[in-house]
Coordinates of C-alpha atoms in Angstrom, one line a residue:
Chain A
M1 CA -12.2 -15.5 20.5
R2 CA -13.5 -14.0 17.2
I3 CA -10.8 -14.0 14.6
L4 CA -11.1 -12.1 11.4
G5 CA -8.8 -13.3 8.6
I6 CA -8.2 -11.0 5.6
D7 CA -6.6 -11.9 2.2
P8 CA -5.9 -8.5 0.7
G9 CA -6.3 -7.7 -3.0
L10 CA -7.3 -4.6 -4.9
N11 CA -9.7 -6.4 -7.2
C12 CA -10.9 -8.8 -4.6
T13 CA -10.2 -9.0 -0.8
G14 CA -11.3 -12.2 0.9
Y15 CA -12.4 -12.2 4.6
G16 CA -13.7 -14.8 7.0
L17 CA -14.6 -14.7 10.7
V18 CA -14.0 -17.8 12.8
A19 CA -15.3 -18.1 16.4
H20 CA -12.7 -20.1 18.3
D21 CA -13.8 -21.7 21.5
P22 CA -11.0 -24.3 22.0
P23 CA -11.0 -26.9 20.8
S24 CA -13.8 -26.0 18.5
A25 CA -13.6 -23.5 15.6
R26 CA -16.8 -22.4 13.8
L27 CA -17.2 -20.4 10.6
V28 CA -19.4 -17.3 11.3
E29 CA -19.2 -15.5 8.0
G30 CA -17.0 -15.4 4.9
G31 CA -17.1 -13.2 1.8
V32 CA -15.3 -10.9 -0.5
I33 CA -15.0 -7.2 -1.0
R34 CA -14.7 -6.3 -4.7
T35 CA -13.8 -3.0 -6.3
D36 CA -14.7 -1.6 -9.7
A37 CA -11.7 -2.1 -11.9
S38 CA -12.8 0.8 -14.1
A39 CA -12.8 3.3 -11.2
S40 CA -9.7 5.3 -10.2
L41 CA -7.3 3.8 -7.7
E42 CA -8.3 6.2 -4.9
V43 CA -12.0 5.5 -5.4
R44 CA -11.3 1.7 -5.3
L45 CA -9.3 2.1 -2.1
A46 CA -12.2 4.1 -0.6
T47 CA -14.6 1.2 -1.6
L48 CA -12.3 -1.3 0.1
A49 CA -11.9 0.8 3.2
Q50 CA -15.7 1.1 3.5
G51 CA -16.1 -2.6 3.0
I52 CA -13.6 -3.5 5.6
R53 CA -15.0 -1.1 8.2
G54 CA -18.4 -2.6 7.6
V55 CA -17.1 -6.1 8.1
V56 CA -15.3 -5.1 11.3
S57 CA -18.3 -3.3 12.6
D58 CA -20.8 -6.1 11.8
L59 CA -18.6 -9.0 12.9
D60 CA -16.9 -7.4 15.9
P61 CA -13.6 -9.4 15.9
E62 CA -11.0 -9.3 18.6
V63 CA -8.1 -9.7 16.2
M64 CA -7.4 -9.2 12.5
V65 CA -5.1 -11.8 10.9
V66 CA -3.3 -11.0 7.6
E67 CA -0.5 -12.7 5.7
D68 CA 2.9 -11.4 6.5
L69 CA 4.4 -8.7 4.2
Y70 CA 5.6 -10.7 1.2
A71 CA 7.9 -9.6 -1.6
K72 CA 7.9 -12.5 -4.0
Y73 CA 5.7 -11.3 -6.8
E74 CA 6.2 -12.0 -10.4
H75 CA 5.0 -8.4 -11.2
P76 CA 6.3 -5.7 -8.9
R77 CA 3.4 -3.5 -10.0
T78 CA 0.9 -6.0 -8.6
A79 CA 2.9 -6.2 -5.4
I80 CA 2.8 -2.5 -4.9
L81 CA -1.0 -2.4 -5.7
M82 CA -1.5 -5.2 -3.1
G83 CA 0.5 -3.0 -0.7
H84 CA -2.0 -0.1 -1.3
A85 CA -4.9 -2.5 -0.4
R86 CA -3.1 -4.0 2.6
G87 CA -2.3 -0.5 3.9
V88 CA -5.9 0.6 3.8
I89 CA -7.0 -2.6 5.5
L90 CA -4.4 -2.2 8.3
L91 CA -5.4 1.4 8.7
A92 CA -9.0 0.2 9.3
A93 CA -7.8 -2.2 12.0
A94 CA -5.7 0.5 13.7
E95 CA -8.5 3.0 13.7
R96 CA -10.8 0.5 15.3
G97 CA -8.2 -0.4 17.9
L98 CA -8.1 -3.9 16.6
Q99 CA -5.1 -6.1 17.3
V100 CA -3.3 -7.2 14.1
A101 CA -1.4 -10.5 13.7
A102 CA 0.6 -11.4 10.6
Y103 CA 2.0 -14.8 9.7
P104 CA 4.2 -15.9 6.7
A105 CA 2.5 -18.2 4.2
S106 CA 4.8 -21.1 5.2
L107 CA 3.7 -20.9 8.8
V108 CA 0.0 -20.9 7.8
K109 CA 0.6 -24.0 5.8
R110 CA 2.6 -25.7 8.5
A111 CA 0.0 -24.8 11.2
L112 CA -2.8 -26.3 9.1
T113 CA -1.2 -29.3 7.4
G114 CA 2.0 -30.0 9.3
H115 CA 4.3 -28.9 6.6
G116 CA 5.3 -25.5 5.2
R117 CA 5.2 -26.5 1.5
A118 CA 1.7 -27.8 1.4
T119 CA -0.3 -27.1 -1.8
K120 CA -3.2 -24.7 -1.9
E121 CA -5.5 -27.7 -2.2
Q122 CA -4.1 -29.4 0.9
V123 CA -4.6 -26.2 2.9
A124 CA -8.2 -25.8 1.5
S125 CA -9.0 -29.4 2.5
M126 CA -7.9 -28.7 6.1
V127 CA -10.0 -25.5 6.2
V128 CA -13.0 -27.6 5.1
H129 CA -12.3 -30.3 7.6
L130 CA -11.5 -28.1 10.7
L131 CA -14.5 -25.9 10.2
G132 CA -16.8 -28.9 9.3
L133 CA -17.8 -27.4 6.0
A134 CA -19.3 -29.2 3.0
Q135 CA -16.8 -27.7 0.6
A136 CA -14.1 -25.0 0.4
P137 CA -15.7 -21.6 0.2
E138 CA -15.4 -19.8 -3.2
P139 CA -13.7 -17.7 -4.3
R140 CA -10.4 -19.0 -3.0
D141 CA -9.7 -15.7 -1.3
V142 CA -12.3 -16.6 1.3
T143 CA -10.6 -20.0 2.0
D144 CA -7.2 -18.2 2.3
A145 CA -8.7 -15.8 4.8
L146 CA -10.1 -18.7 6.8
A147 CA -6.7 -20.5 6.8
L148 CA -5.2 -17.4 8.4
C149 CA -7.9 -17.6 11.2
L150 CA -7.1 -21.2 11.8
C151 CA -3.4 -20.5 11.9
H152 CA -4.0 -17.9 14.6
A153 CA -6.1 -20.4 16.5
A154 CA -3.6 -23.3 16.3
P155 CA -1.7 -24.0 19.5
M156 CA 1.1 -25.5 17.3
R157 CA 1.9 -22.0 16.1
L158 CA 2.7 -20.9 19.7
E159 CA 4.5 -24.1 20.6
G160 CA 7.0 -23.9 17.7
R161 CA 7.4 -26.2 14.8
R162 CA 8.0 -29.4 16.8
G163 CA 5.1 -28.7 19.1
A164 CA 2.2 -31.2 19.5
L165 CA -0.7 -30.9 17.1
P166 CA -4.1 -30.5 18.7
E167 CA -6.0 -33.8 18.6
R168 CA -8.6 -32.8 16.0
L169 CA -5.9 -31.4 13.7
A170 CA -3.8 -34.6 14.1
R171 CA -6.9 -36.7 13.3
A172 CA -7.6 -34.6 10.3
L173 CA -4.0 -34.9 9.1
A174 CA -4.2 -38.7 9.4
D175 CA -7.4 -38.7 7.4
Q176 CA -5.7 -36.6 4.7
G177 CA -2.6 -38.8 4.7
A178 CA -0.7 -35.6 5.3
V179 CA 1.8 -36.6 7.9
P180 CA 4.2 -33.9 9.1
R181 CA 7.7 -34.5 7.7
R182 CA 10.4 -35.2 10.2
E183 CA 14.1 -35.2 9.8
R184 CA 15.9 -38.4 11.0
R185 CA 19.2 -38.0 12.6
Chain B
M1 CA -5.4 26.8 -7.9
R2 CA -4.1 25.3 -4.7
I3 CA -2.0 22.2 -5.5
L4 CA -0.9 19.8 -2.8
G5 CA 2.1 17.6 -3.8
I6 CA 2.9 14.5 -1.8
D7 CA 6.0 12.3 -1.8
P8 CA 4.8 9.2 0.0
G9 CA 7.0 7.2 2.4
L10 CA 6.4 5.1 5.5
N11 CA 9.2 6.7 7.5
C12 CA 8.8 10.2 6.1
T13 CA 6.2 11.6 3.7
G14 CA 6.9 15.0 2.2
Y15 CA 4.2 17.5 1.3
G16 CA 4.0 20.9 -0.2
L17 CA 1.3 23.3 -1.1
V18 CA 1.7 25.6 -4.0
A19 CA -0.8 28.4 -4.8
H20 CA -0.8 28.7 -8.6
D21 CA -2.1 31.9 -10.1
P22 CA -0.6 31.8 -13.6
P23 CA 2.0 32.7 -14.4
S24 CA 3.0 32.9 -10.7
A25 CA 3.5 30.0 -8.3
R26 CA 3.9 30.6 -4.6
L27 CA 4.9 28.2 -1.8
V28 CA 2.3 28.3 0.9
E29 CA 3.6 25.5 3.1
G30 CA 5.9 22.5 3.0
G31 CA 6.7 19.9 5.6
V32 CA 7.0 16.2 6.4
I33 CA 4.9 13.6 8.3
R34 CA 7.1 11.2 10.1
T35 CA 6.1 8.0 11.8
D36 CA 7.7 6.2 14.7
A37 CA 9.8 3.3 13.3
S38 CA 9.4 1.4 16.5
A39 CA 5.6 1.3 16.3
S40 CA 3.6 -1.4 14.5
L41 CA 2.9 -1.0 10.8
E42 CA -0.8 -0.4 11.4
V43 CA -0.1 2.3 14.0
R44 CA 2.4 4.0 11.7
L45 CA -0.3 4.0 8.9
A46 CA -2.8 5.6 11.3
T47 CA -0.3 8.3 12.2
L48 CA 0.3 9.0 8.5
A49 CA -3.4 9.1 7.7
Q50 CA -4.0 11.5 10.6
G51 CA -1.2 13.7 9.4
I52 CA -2.4 13.8 5.8
R53 CA -6.0 14.5 6.8
G54 CA -4.7 17.4 8.9
V55 CA -2.7 18.8 6.0
V56 CA -5.6 18.5 3.7
S57 CA -8.0 20.1 6.2
D58 CA -5.6 23.0 7.1
L59 CA -4.4 23.8 3.5
D60 CA -7.6 23.1 1.6
P61 CA -6.1 22.1 -1.7
E62 CA -8.1 21.6 -4.9
V63 CA -5.9 18.7 -6.2
M64 CA -3.5 16.2 -4.7
V65 CA -0.5 15.3 -6.9
V66 CA 1.5 12.2 -6.4
E67 CA 4.2 10.4 -8.3
D68 CA 2.8 7.7 -10.6
L69 CA 2.9 4.1 -9.4
Y70 CA 6.4 3.0 -9.9
A71 CA 7.9 -0.4 -9.8
K72 CA 11.6 0.1 -10.0
Y73 CA 12.8 -0.6 -6.5
E74 CA 16.0 -2.2 -5.5
H75 CA 14.2 -3.8 -2.5
P76 CA 10.7 -5.2 -3.3
R77 CA 9.9 -5.0 0.4
T78 CA 10.5 -1.3 0.4
A79 CA 8.3 -0.9 -2.6
I80 CA 5.4 -2.8 -0.9
L81 CA 5.8 -0.7 2.2
M82 CA 5.7 2.5 0.1
G83 CA 2.5 1.0 -1.4
H84 CA 1.0 0.8 2.0
A85 CA 1.8 4.5 2.7
R86 CA 0.6 5.6 -0.8
G87 CA -2.7 3.6 -0.3
V88 CA -3.5 5.4 2.9
I89 CA -2.7 8.8 1.4
L90 CA -4.9 8.2 -1.7
L91 CA -7.7 7.0 0.6
A92 CA -7.4 10.3 2.5
A93 CA -7.8 12.2 -0.8
A94 CA -10.8 10.1 -1.9
E95 CA -12.6 10.5 1.4
R96 CA -12.2 14.2 1.1
G97 CA -13.5 14.2 -2.5
L98 CA -10.1 15.6 -3.6
Q99 CA -9.0 15.2 -7.3
V100 CA -5.9 13.1 -7.6
A101 CA -3.3 13.6 -10.4
A102 CA -0.3 11.2 -10.8
Y103 CA 2.7 11.8 -13.0
P104 CA 5.7 9.6 -13.8
A105 CA 9.1 10.8 -12.4
S106 CA 10.4 11.4 -16.0
L107 CA 7.5 13.7 -16.8
V108 CA 8.1 15.7 -13.6
K109 CA 11.7 16.1 -14.5
R110 CA 10.8 17.1 -18.1
A111 CA 8.2 19.6 -17.0
L112 CA 10.6 21.3 -14.7
T113 CA 14.0 21.1 -16.5
G114 CA 13.1 20.3 -20.1
H115 CA 14.5 16.8 -20.1
G116 CA 13.4 13.6 -18.5
R117 CA 16.7 12.4 -17.2
A118 CA 17.6 15.5 -15.1
T119 CA 19.3 14.9 -11.8
K120 CA 17.7 15.4 -8.5
E121 CA 19.9 18.5 -8.0
Q122 CA 18.7 20.1 -11.3
V123 CA 15.1 19.5 -10.3
A124 CA 15.7 21.0 -6.9
S125 CA 17.3 24.1 -8.5
M126 CA 14.2 24.6 -10.6
V127 CA 11.9 24.3 -7.6
V128 CA 14.0 27.0 -5.8
H129 CA 14.0 29.2 -8.9
L130 CA 10.3 28.9 -9.8
L131 CA 9.1 29.4 -6.3
G132 CA 11.6 32.2 -5.6
L133 CA 13.1 30.4 -2.6
A134 CA 16.4 31.1 -0.9
Q135 CA 17.3 27.4 -1.0
A136 CA 15.8 23.9 -1.6
P137 CA 13.6 22.9 1.4
E138 CA 14.9 20.1 3.5
P139 CA 14.5 17.2 3.8
R140 CA 14.5 16.4 0.1
D141 CA 11.0 14.8 0.4
V142 CA 9.6 18.4 0.6
T143 CA 11.4 19.5 -2.5
D144 CA 10.2 16.4 -4.4
A145 CA 6.6 17.2 -3.3
L146 CA 6.9 20.7 -4.6
A147 CA 8.3 19.5 -7.9
L148 CA 5.1 17.5 -8.3
C149 CA 3.0 20.7 -7.7
L150 CA 5.1 22.6 -10.3
C151 CA 4.7 19.7 -12.8
H152 CA 0.9 19.9 -12.4
A153 CA 1.1 23.7 -12.9
A154 CA 3.3 23.5 -16.0
P155 CA 1.4 24.2 -19.3
M156 CA 4.1 22.2 -21.0
R157 CA 2.7 19.0 -19.4
L158 CA -0.6 19.6 -21.1
E159 CA 0.8 20.6 -24.4
G160 CA 3.0 17.6 -24.8
R161 CA 6.7 17.2 -24.9
R162 CA 7.3 19.7 -27.7
G163 CA 5.0 22.3 -26.3
A164 CA 6.3 25.8 -25.5
L165 CA 7.7 26.4 -22.0
P166 CA 6.1 29.2 -20.0
E167 CA 8.3 32.3 -20.1
R168 CA 9.5 32.2 -16.5
L169 CA 10.4 28.5 -16.8
A170 CA 12.3 29.2 -20.1
R171 CA 14.2 32.0 -18.5
A172 CA 15.1 29.8 -15.5
L173 CA 16.2 27.0 -17.8
A174 CA 18.5 29.5 -19.6
D175 CA 19.9 30.6 -16.3
Q176 CA 20.6 27.0 -15.4
G177 CA 22.1 26.2 -18.7
A178 CA 19.6 23.3 -18.8
V179 CA 18.5 23.5 -22.4
P180 CA 15.8 21.0 -23.5
R181 CA 17.3 18.4 -25.7
R182 CA 15.8 18.1 -29.2
E183 CA 16.3 15.4 -31.7
R184 CA 17.4 16.5 -35.1
R185 CA 15.9 14.9 -38.1

């Protein structure tokens, strides 16, 4: 399955395509779509829409994965602008007939590292490890987009929070010393 | 000039087209675009985009007027969802090569009633009066969209807050008993 992860932003939207052929997951392409901060909002949105349509057309994914709608922003204005970008991205998916999946940030962290409060760095390490990369792609928006792909690919996501980790993920977690927390009773 | 006002919302987006041939302003069409609350977000955005493109195509405006980006929402989630809708609407304008104008709510109120803290009802009365309507269009989203058109049409907007009101607007204000507030010095 070809999974397209998108990390929406008006200035910079990260994307990444992962080809998932269980148990392997391979990075096909990652990148960003930038818009000109001096242009009008509507022109920036048109640039973003054009970029996303190009990515979808070139990479031919079966699903688009985005972070769930989130509301915890320090600046409400930034959150609303992100909403503009996310709206245009989801529209591009719908008009292409693409399935959309959305996961909360905590689930992405848990699917990759075993716990929902992992740091950005721990998540990035797991992206690098699971995709067999030399280092985390820059800018960070690309790595965040790839984390969404891997969350979608993780069987753990489907099996619930106490489900078994896939072998490779479990090995990687052991390597990282990132052992899933468990509550004793 | 044909002015299209839009009051963006995910559930219900109001629109109105005003033909402005100074000093007259005439309502050409007003209405709403609704989306199915049980559909997925991306499908709702596609419905909205299709609706707006249809309105723009049928009514052939020269400018689209929206409320300025606003951040005062009781529920951040609602604000972000409104951002999704507004993004898709602005994209439709950009892709049609349509000029976009955005005014803060307080300016719309001031342009129509003479003061920036007018109530919704006072603004609606002025919309009815200036367009020579029998009553305020329902739902309120349509009236709000028409208020944006009239703000764009008002010379007062261009001349600054102390500028002269056009004669018809001044007469209407006198009828309403809504006299612009002035600060004495």
